[in-house]
PDB file of C-alpha atoms and ligand atoms in Angstrom:
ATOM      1  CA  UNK Y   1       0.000   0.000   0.000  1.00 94.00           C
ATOM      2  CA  UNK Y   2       1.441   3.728  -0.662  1.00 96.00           C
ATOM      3  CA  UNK Y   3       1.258   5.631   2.228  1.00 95.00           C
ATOM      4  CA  UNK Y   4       2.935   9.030   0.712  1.00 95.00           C
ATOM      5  CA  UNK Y   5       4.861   9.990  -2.284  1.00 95.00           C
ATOM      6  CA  UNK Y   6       7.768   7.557  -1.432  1.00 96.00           C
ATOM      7  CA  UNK Y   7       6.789   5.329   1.235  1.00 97.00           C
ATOM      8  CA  UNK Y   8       4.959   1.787   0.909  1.00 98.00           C
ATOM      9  CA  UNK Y   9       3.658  -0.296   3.577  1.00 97.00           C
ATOM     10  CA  UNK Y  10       3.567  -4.127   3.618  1.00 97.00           C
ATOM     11  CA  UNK Y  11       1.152  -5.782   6.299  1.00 95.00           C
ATOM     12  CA  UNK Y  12       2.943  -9.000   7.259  1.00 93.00           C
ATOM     13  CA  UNK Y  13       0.629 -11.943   9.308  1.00 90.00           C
ATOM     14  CA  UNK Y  14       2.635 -14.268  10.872  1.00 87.00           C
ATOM     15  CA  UNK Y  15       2.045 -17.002  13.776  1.00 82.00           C
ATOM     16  CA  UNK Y  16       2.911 -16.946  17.023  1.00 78.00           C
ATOM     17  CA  UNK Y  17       2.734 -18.376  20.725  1.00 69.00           C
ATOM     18  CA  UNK Y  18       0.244 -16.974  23.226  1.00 61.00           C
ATOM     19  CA  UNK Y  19      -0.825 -18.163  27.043  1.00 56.00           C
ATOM     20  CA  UNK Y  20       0.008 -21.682  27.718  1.00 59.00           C
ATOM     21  CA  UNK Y  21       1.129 -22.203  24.278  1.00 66.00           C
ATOM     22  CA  UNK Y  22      -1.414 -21.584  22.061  1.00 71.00           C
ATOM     23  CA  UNK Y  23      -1.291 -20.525  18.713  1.00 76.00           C
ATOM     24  CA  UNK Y  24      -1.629 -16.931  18.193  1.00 80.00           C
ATOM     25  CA  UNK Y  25      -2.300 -15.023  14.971  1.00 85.00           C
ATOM     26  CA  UNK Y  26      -0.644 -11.579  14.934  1.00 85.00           C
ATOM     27  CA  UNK Y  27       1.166  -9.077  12.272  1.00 90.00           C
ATOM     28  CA  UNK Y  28       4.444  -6.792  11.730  1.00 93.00           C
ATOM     29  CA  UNK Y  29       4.249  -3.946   8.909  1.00 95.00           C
ATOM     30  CA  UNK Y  30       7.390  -3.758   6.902  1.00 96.00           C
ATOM     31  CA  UNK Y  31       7.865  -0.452   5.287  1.00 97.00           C
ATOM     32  CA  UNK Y  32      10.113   0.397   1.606  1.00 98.00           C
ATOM     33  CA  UNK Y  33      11.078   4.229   1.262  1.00 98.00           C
ATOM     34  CA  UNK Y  34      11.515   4.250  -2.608  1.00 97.00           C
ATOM     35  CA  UNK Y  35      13.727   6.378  -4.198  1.00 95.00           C
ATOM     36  CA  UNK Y  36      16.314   5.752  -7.540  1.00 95.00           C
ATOM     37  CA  UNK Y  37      17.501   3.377  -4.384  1.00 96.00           C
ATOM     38  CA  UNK Y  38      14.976   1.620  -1.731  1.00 97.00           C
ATOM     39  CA  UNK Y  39      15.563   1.653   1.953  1.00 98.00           C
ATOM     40  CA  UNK Y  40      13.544  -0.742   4.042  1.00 98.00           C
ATOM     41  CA  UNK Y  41      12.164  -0.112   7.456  1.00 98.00           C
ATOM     42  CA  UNK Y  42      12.770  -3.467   9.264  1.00 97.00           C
ATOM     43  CA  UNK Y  43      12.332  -6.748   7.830  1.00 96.00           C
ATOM     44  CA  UNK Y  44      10.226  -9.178   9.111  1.00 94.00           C
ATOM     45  CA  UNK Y  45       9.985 -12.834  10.104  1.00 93.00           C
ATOM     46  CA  UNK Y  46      12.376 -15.485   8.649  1.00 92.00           C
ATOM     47  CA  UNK Y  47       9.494 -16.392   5.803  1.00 91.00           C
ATOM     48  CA  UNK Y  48       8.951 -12.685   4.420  1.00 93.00           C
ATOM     49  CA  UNK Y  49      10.892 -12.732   1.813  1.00 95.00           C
ATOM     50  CA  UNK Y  50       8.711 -14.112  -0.767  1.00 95.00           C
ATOM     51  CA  UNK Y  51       6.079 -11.643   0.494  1.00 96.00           C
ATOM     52  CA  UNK Y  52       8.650  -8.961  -0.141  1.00 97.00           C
ATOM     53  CA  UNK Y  53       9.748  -9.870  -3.753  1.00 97.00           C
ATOM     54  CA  UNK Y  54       6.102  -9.930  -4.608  1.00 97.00           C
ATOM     55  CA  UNK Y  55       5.351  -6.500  -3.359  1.00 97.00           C
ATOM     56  CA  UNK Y  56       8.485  -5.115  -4.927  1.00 98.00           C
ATOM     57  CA  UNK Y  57       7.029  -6.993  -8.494  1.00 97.00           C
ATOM     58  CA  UNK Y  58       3.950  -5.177  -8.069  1.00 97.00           C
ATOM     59  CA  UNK Y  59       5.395  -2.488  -7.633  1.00 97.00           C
ATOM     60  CA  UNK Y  60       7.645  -2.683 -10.920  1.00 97.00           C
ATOM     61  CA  UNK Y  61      10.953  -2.515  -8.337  1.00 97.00           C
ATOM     62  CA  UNK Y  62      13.355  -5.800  -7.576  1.00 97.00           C
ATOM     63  CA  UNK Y  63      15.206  -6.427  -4.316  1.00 97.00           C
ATOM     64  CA  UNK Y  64      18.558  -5.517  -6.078  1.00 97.00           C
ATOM     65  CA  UNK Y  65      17.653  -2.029  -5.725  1.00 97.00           C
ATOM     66  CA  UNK Y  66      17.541  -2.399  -1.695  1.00 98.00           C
ATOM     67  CA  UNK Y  67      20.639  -0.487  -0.910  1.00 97.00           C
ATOM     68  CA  UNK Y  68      19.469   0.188   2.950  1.00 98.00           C
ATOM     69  CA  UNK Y  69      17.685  -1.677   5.617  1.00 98.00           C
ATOM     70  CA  UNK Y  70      17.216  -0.055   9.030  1.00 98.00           C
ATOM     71  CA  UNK Y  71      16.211  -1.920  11.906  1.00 98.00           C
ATOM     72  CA  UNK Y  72      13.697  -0.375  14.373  1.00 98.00           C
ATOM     73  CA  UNK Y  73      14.700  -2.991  17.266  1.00 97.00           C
ATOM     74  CA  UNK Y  74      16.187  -6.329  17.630  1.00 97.00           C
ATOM     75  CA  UNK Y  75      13.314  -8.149  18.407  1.00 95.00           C
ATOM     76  CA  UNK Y  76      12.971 -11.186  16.179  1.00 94.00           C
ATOM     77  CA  UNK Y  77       9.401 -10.589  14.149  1.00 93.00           C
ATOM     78  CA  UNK Y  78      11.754  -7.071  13.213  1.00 96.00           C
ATOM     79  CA  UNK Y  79      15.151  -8.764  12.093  1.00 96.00           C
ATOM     80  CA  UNK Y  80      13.822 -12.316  10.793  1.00 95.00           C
ATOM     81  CA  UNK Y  81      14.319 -11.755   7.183  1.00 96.00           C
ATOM     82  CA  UNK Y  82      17.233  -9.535   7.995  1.00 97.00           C
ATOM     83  CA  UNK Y  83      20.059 -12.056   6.534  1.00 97.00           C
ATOM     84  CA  UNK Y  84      17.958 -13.235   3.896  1.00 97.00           C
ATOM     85  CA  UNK Y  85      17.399  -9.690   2.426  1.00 97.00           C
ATOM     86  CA  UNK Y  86      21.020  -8.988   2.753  1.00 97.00           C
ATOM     87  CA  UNK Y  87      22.067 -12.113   0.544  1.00 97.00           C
ATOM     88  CA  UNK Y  88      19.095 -11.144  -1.971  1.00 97.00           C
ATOM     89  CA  UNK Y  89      20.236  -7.615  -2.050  1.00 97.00           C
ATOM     90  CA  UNK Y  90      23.314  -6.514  -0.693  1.00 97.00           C
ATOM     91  CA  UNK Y  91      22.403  -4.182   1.132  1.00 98.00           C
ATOM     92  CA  UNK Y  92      23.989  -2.555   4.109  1.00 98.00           C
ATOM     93  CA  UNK Y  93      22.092  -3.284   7.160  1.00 98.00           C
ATOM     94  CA  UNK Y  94      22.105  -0.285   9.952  1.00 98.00           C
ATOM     95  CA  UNK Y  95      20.739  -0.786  13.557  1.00 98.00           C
ATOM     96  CA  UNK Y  96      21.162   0.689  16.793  1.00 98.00           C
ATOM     97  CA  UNK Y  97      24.299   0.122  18.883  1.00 95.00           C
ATOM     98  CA  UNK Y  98      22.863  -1.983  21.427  1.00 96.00           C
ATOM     99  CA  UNK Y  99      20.674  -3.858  19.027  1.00 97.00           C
ATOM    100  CA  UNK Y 100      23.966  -4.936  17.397  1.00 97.00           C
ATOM    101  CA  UNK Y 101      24.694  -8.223  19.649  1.00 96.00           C
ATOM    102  CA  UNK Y 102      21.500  -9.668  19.559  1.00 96.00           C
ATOM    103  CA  UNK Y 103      21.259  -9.242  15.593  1.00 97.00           C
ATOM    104  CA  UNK Y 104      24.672 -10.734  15.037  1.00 97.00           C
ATOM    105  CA  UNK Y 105      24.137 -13.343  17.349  1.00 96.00           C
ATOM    106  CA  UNK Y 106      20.507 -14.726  17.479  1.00 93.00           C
ATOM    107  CA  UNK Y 107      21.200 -17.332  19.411  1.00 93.00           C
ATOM    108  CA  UNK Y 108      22.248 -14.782  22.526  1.00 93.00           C
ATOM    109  CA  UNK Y 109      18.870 -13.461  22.148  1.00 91.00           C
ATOM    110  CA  UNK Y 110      17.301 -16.362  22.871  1.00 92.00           C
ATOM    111  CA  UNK Y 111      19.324 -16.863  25.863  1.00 92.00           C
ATOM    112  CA  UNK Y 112      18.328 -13.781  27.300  1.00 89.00           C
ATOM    113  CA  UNK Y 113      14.912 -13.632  25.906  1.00 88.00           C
ATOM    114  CA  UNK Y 114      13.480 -16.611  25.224  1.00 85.00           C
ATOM    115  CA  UNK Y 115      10.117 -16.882  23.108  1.00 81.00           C
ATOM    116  CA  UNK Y 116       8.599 -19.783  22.195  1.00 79.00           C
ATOM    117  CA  UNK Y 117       8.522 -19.351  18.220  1.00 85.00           C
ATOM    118  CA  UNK Y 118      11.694 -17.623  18.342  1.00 87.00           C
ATOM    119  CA  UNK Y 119      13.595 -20.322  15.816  1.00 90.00           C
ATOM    120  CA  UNK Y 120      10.320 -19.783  13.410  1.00 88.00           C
ATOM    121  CA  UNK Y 121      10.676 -15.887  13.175  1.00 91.00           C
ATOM    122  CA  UNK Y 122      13.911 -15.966  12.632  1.00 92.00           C
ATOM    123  CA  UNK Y 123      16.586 -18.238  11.462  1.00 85.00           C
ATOM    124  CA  UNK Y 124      19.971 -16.421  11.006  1.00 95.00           C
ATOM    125  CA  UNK Y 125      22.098 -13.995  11.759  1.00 96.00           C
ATOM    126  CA  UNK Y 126      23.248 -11.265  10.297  1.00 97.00           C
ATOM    127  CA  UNK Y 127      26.143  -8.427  10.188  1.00 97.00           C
ATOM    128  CA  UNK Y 128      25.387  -5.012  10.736  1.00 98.00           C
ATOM    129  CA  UNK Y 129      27.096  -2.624   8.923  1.00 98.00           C
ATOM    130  CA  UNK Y 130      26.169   0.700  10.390  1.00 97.00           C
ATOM    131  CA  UNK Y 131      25.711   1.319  14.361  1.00 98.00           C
ATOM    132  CA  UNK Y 132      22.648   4.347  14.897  1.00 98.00           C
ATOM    133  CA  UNK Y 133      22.963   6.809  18.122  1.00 96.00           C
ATOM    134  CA  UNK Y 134      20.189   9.081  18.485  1.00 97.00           C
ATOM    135  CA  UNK Y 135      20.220  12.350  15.945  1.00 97.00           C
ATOM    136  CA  UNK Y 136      22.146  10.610  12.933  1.00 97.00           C
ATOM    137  CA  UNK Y 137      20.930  11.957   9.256  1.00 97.00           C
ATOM    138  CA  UNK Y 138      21.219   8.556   7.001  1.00 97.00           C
ATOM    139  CA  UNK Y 139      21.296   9.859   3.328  1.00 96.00           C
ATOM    140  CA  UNK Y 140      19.236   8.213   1.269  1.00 96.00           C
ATOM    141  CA  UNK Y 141      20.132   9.694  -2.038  1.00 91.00           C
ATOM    142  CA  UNK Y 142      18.883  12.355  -4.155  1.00 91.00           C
ATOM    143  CA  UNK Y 143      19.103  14.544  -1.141  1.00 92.00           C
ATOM    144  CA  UNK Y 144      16.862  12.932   0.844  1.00 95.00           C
ATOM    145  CA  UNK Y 145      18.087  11.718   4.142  1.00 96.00           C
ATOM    146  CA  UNK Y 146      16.503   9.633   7.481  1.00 97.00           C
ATOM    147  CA  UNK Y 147      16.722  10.951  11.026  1.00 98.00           C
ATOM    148  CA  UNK Y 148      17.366   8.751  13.840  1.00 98.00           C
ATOM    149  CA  UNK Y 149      15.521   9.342  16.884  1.00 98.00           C
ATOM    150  CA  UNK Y 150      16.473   6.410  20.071  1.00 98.00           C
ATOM    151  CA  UNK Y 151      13.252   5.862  21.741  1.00 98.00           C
ATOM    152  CA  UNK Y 152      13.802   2.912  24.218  1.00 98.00           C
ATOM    153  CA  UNK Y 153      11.140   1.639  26.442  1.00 96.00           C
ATOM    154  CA  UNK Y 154       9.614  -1.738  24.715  1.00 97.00           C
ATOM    155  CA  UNK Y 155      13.501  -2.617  24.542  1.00 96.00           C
ATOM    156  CA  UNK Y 156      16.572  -0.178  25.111  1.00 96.00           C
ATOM    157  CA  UNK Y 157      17.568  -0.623  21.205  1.00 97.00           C
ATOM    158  CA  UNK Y 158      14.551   0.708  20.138  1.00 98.00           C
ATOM    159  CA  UNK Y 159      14.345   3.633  17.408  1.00 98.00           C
ATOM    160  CA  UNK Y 160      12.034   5.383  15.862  1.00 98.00           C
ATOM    161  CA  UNK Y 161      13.085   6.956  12.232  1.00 98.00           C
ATOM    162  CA  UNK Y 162      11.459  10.556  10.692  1.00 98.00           C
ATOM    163  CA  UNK Y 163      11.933  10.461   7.310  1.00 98.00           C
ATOM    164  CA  UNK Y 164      11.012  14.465   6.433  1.00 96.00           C
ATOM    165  CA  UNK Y 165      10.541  14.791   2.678  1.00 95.00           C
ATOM    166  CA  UNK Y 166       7.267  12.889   3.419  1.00 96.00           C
ATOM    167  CA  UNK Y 167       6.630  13.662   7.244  1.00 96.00           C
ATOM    168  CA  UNK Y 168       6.830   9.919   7.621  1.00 97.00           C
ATOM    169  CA  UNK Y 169       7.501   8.652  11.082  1.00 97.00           C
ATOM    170  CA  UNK Y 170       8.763   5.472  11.666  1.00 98.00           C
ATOM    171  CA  UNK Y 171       8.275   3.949  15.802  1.00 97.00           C
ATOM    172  CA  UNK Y 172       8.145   0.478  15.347  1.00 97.00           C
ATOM    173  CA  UNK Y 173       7.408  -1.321  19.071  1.00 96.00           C
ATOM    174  CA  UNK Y 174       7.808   2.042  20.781  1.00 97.00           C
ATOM    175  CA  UNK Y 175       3.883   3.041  21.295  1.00 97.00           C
ATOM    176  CA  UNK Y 176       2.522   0.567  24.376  1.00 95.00           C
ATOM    177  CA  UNK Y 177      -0.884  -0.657  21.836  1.00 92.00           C
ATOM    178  CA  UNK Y 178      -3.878   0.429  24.346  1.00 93.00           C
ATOM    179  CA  UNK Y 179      -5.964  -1.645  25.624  1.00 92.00           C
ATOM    180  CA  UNK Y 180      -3.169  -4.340  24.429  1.00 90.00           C
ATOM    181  CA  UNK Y 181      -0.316  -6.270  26.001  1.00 91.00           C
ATOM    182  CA  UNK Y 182       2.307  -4.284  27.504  1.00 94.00           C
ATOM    183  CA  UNK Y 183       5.519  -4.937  26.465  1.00 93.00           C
ATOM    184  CA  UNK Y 184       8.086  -2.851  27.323  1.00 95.00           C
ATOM    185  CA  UNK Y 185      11.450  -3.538  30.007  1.00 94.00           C
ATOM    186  CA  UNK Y 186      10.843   0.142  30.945  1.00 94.00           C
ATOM    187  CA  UNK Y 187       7.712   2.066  31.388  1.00 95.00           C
ATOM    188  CA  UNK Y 188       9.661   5.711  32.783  1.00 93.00           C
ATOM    189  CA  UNK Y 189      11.495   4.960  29.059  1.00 95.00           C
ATOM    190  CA  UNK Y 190       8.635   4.778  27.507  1.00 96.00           C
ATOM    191  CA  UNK Y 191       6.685   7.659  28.793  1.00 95.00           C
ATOM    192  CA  UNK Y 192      10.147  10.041  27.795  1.00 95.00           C
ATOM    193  CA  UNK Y 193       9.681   8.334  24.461  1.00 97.00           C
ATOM    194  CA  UNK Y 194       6.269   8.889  23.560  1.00 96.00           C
ATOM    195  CA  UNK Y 195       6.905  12.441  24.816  1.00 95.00           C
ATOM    196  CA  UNK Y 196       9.860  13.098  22.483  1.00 96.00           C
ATOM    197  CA  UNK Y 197       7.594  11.590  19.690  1.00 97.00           C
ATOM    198  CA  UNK Y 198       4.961  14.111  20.860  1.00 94.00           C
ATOM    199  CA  UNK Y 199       7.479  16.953  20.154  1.00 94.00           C
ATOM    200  CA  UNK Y 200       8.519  16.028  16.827  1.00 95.00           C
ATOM    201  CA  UNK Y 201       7.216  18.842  14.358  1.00 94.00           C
ATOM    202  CA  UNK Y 202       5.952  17.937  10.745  1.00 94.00           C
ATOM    203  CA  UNK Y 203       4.614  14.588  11.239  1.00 95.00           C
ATOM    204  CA  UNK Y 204       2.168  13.646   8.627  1.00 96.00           C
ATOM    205  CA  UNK Y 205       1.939   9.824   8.508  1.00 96.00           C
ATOM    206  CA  UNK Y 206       2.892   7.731  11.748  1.00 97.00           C
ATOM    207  CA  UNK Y 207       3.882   4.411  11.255  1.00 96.00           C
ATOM    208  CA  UNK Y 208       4.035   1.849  13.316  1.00 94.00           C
ATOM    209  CA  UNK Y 209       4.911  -1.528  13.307  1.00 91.00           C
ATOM    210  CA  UNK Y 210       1.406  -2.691  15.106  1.00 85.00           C
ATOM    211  CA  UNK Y 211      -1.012  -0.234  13.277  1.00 84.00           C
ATOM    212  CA  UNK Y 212      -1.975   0.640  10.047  1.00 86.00           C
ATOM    213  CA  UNK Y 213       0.027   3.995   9.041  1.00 93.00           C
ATOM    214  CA  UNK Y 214      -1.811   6.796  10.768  1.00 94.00           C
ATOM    215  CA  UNK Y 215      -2.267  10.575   9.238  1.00 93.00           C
ATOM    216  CA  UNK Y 216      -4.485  13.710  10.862  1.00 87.00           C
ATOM    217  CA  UNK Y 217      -5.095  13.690  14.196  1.00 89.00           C
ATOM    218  CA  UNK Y 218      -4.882  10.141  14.717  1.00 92.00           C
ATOM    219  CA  UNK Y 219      -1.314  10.129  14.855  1.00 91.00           C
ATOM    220  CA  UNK Y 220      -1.403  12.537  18.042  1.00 91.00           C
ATOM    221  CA  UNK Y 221      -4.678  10.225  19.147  1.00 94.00           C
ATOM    222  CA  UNK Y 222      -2.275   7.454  19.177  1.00 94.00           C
ATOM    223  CA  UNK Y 223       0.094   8.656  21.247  1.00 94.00           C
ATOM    224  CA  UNK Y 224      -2.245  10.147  23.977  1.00 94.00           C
ATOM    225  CA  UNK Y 225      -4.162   6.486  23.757  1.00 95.00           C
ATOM    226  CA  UNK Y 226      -1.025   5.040  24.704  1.00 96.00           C
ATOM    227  CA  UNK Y 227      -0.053   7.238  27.465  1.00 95.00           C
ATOM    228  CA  UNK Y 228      -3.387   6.613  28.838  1.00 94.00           C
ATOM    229  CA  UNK Y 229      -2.985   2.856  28.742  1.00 96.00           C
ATOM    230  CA  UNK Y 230       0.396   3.407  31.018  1.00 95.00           C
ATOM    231  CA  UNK Y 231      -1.691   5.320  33.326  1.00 93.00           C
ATOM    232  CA  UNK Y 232      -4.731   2.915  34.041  1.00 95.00           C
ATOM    233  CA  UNK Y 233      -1.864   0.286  34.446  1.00 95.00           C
ATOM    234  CA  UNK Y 234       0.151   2.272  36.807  1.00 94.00           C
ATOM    235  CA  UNK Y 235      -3.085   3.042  38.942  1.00 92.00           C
ATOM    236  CA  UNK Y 236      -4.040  -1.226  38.855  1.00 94.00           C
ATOM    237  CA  UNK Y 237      -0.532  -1.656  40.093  1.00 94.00           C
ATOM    238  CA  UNK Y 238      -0.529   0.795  42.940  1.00 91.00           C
ATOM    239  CA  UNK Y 239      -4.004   0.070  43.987  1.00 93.00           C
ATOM    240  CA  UNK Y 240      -3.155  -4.058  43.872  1.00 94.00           C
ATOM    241  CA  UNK Y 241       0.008  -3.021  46.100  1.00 91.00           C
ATOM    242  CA  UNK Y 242      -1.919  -1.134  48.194  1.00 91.00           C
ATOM    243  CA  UNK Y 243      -5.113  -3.321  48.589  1.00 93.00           C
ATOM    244  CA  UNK Y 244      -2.828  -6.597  48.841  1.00 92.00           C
ATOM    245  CA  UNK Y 245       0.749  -5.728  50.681  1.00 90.00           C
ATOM    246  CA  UNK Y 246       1.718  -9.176  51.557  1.00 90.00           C
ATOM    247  CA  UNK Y 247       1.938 -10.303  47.757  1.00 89.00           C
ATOM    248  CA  UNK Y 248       5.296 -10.664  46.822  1.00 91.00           C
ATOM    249  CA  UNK Y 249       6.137  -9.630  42.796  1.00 91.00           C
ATOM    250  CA  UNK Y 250       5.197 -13.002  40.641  1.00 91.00           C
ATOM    251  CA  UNK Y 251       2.020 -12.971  42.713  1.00 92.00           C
ATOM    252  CA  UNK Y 252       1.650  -9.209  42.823  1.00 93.00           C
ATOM    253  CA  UNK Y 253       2.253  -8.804  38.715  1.00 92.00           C
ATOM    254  CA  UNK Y 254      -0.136 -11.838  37.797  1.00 92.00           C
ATOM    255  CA  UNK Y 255      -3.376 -10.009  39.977  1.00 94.00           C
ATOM    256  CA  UNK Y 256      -2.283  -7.313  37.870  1.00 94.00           C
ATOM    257  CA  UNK Y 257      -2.679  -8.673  34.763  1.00 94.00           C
ATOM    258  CA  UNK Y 258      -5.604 -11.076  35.362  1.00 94.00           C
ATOM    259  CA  UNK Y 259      -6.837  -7.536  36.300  1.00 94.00           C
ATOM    260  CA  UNK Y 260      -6.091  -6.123  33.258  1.00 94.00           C
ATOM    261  CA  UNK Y 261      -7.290  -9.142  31.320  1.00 93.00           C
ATOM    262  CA  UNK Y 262      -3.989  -9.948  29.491  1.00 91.00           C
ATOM    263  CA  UNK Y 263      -1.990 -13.430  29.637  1.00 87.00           C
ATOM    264  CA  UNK Y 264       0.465 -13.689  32.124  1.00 89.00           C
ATOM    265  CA  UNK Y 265       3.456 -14.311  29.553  1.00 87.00           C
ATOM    266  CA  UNK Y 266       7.066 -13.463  30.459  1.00 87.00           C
ATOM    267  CA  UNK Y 267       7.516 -10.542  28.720  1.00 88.00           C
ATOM    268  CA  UNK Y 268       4.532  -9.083  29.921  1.00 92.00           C
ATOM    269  CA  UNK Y 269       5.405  -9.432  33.608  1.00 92.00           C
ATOM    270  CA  UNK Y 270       9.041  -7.971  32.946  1.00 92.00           C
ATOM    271  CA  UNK Y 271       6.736  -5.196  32.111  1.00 94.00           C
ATOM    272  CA  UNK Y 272       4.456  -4.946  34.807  1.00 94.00           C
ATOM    273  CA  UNK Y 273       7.566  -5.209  37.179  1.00 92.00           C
ATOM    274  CA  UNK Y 274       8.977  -2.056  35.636  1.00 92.00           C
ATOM    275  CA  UNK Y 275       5.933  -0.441  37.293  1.00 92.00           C
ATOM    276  CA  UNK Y 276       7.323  -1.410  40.353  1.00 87.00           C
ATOM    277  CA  UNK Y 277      10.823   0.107  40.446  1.00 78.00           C
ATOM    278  CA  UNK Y 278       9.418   3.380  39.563  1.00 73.00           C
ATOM    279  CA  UNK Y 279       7.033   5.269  42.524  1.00 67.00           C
ATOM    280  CA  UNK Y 280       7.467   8.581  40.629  1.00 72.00           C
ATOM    281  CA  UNK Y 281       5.772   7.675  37.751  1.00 72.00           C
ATOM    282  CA  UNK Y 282       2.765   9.896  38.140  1.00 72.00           C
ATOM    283  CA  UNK Y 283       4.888  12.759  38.022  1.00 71.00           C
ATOM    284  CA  UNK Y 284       6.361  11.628  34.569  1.00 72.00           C
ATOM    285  CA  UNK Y 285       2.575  11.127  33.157  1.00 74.00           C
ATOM    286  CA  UNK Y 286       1.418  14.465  34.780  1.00 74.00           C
ATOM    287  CA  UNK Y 287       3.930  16.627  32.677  1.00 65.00           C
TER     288      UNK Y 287
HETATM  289 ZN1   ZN X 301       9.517  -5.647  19.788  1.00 74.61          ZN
END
């Protein structure tokens, strides 16, 4: 789907594991910024790259003319196809410093953060070429460049790119879905994040990794959504800590989330636990 005059977005469904197991259906958007060159915003699980060849086709492009892939986060439904794309298309691959170690080695990632489709989503490695800090310009050609913008939170690799011919923003994981399951190693992170987003002037089309691209107000909506979300959590938390002092945290974060009605996975207890370690929070959401 065009979004704008030089950005496409590819909806990509893939499989994965929910509570106790089960089979859940879910989805990653992969985005192409197409100039004389293409960049790609991340790339998807292992299997996407026949999904990407036949976008490019209908587009009338071909994967040689990938010269860029950026990676919004390490996570692996974000850097499956990652290895794949670079042997279709030699591109250079460019992620954020920290995400670097986990993208080159997969197999440490799943020793620090197991999942249990993690092998499905992605299957290799794969070298990156360019290490991101918050404010780099990448050129893209033709005068057009991308702006890095580090906006940790769901992980502390995360970025978010603004690519300003177009007023596209790029956030990947960063916005908390509301009403969805948190998943994030650190909320106070995440609340500076979505306020730096806020900031950000010219933004015509937000993209995210979990919604369709967003334009009008509903990019701002999105945002304030979101940082309503990490309020109402904050408030179960401090009332379940409050109402219940004896619990200790496994027991604390699962009343929490049985609360909240989401599945009490892993990754979404890390994030409930950030709650914990932060009794200022309120302060942080007030501003
Ligand atoms: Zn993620």
């Amino acid at each position: 789907m065009k979004i704008s005059d030089h950005v496409h977005a590819l909806k990509l469904p893939f499989q994965s594991t929910g509570d106790e197991n089960r089979p859940v259906e879910r989805f990653v958007h992969l985005y192409f910024i197409c100039g004389r060159r293409i960049c790609m915003v991340d790339s998807g699980v292992a299997p996407a790259l026949n999904d990407i060849l036949a976008y490019l086709s209908q587009i009338g492009r071909s994967v040689a003319e990938i010269d860029l892939l950026v990676q919004t986060h390490s996570h692996p439904d974000h850097i499956g196809c990652s290895r794949a794309l670079k042997d279709a298309s030699g591109c250079r691959l460019a992620a954020h410093r920290d995400a670097k170690p986990w993208i080159e080695d997969i197999d440490l990632q799943y020793q620090k953060r197991p999942t249990g489709t993690f092998y499905a989503l992605v299957s290799r490695s794969a070298a990156v070429d360019t290490v991101l800090s918050d404010g780099d310009i990448l050129p893209l050609g033709e005068g057009r460049s991308l702006t890095v913008l580090h906006t940790p939170g769901h992980s502390r690799d995360s970025i978010s790119f603004f690519y300003r011919p177009d007023g596209v923003l790029f956030t990947g994981d960063t916005i908390p879905e509301a009403g969805g399951r948190p998943v994030y190693e650190d909320v106070s992170a995440v609340i500076r994040s979505l306020r730096k987003l806020e900031g950000l002037k010219g933004v015509k089309v937000l993209c995210s990794a979990w919604h369709l691209p967003l334009t009008g107000d509903r990019a701002p909506a999105l945002l304030a959504e979101a940082l309503g979300y990490i309020q109402h959590i904050h408030q179960v938390v401090t009332r379940t800590r409050s109402d219940f002092p004896s619990l200790d945290t496994p027991a604390l974060c699962r009343r929490v989330l049985a609360h909240l009605d989401q599945p009490p996975l892993p990754n979404v207890i890390k994030s409930i636990e950030s709650h914990l370690n932060f009794s200022r929070l309120d302060d942080l959401l007030k501003r």
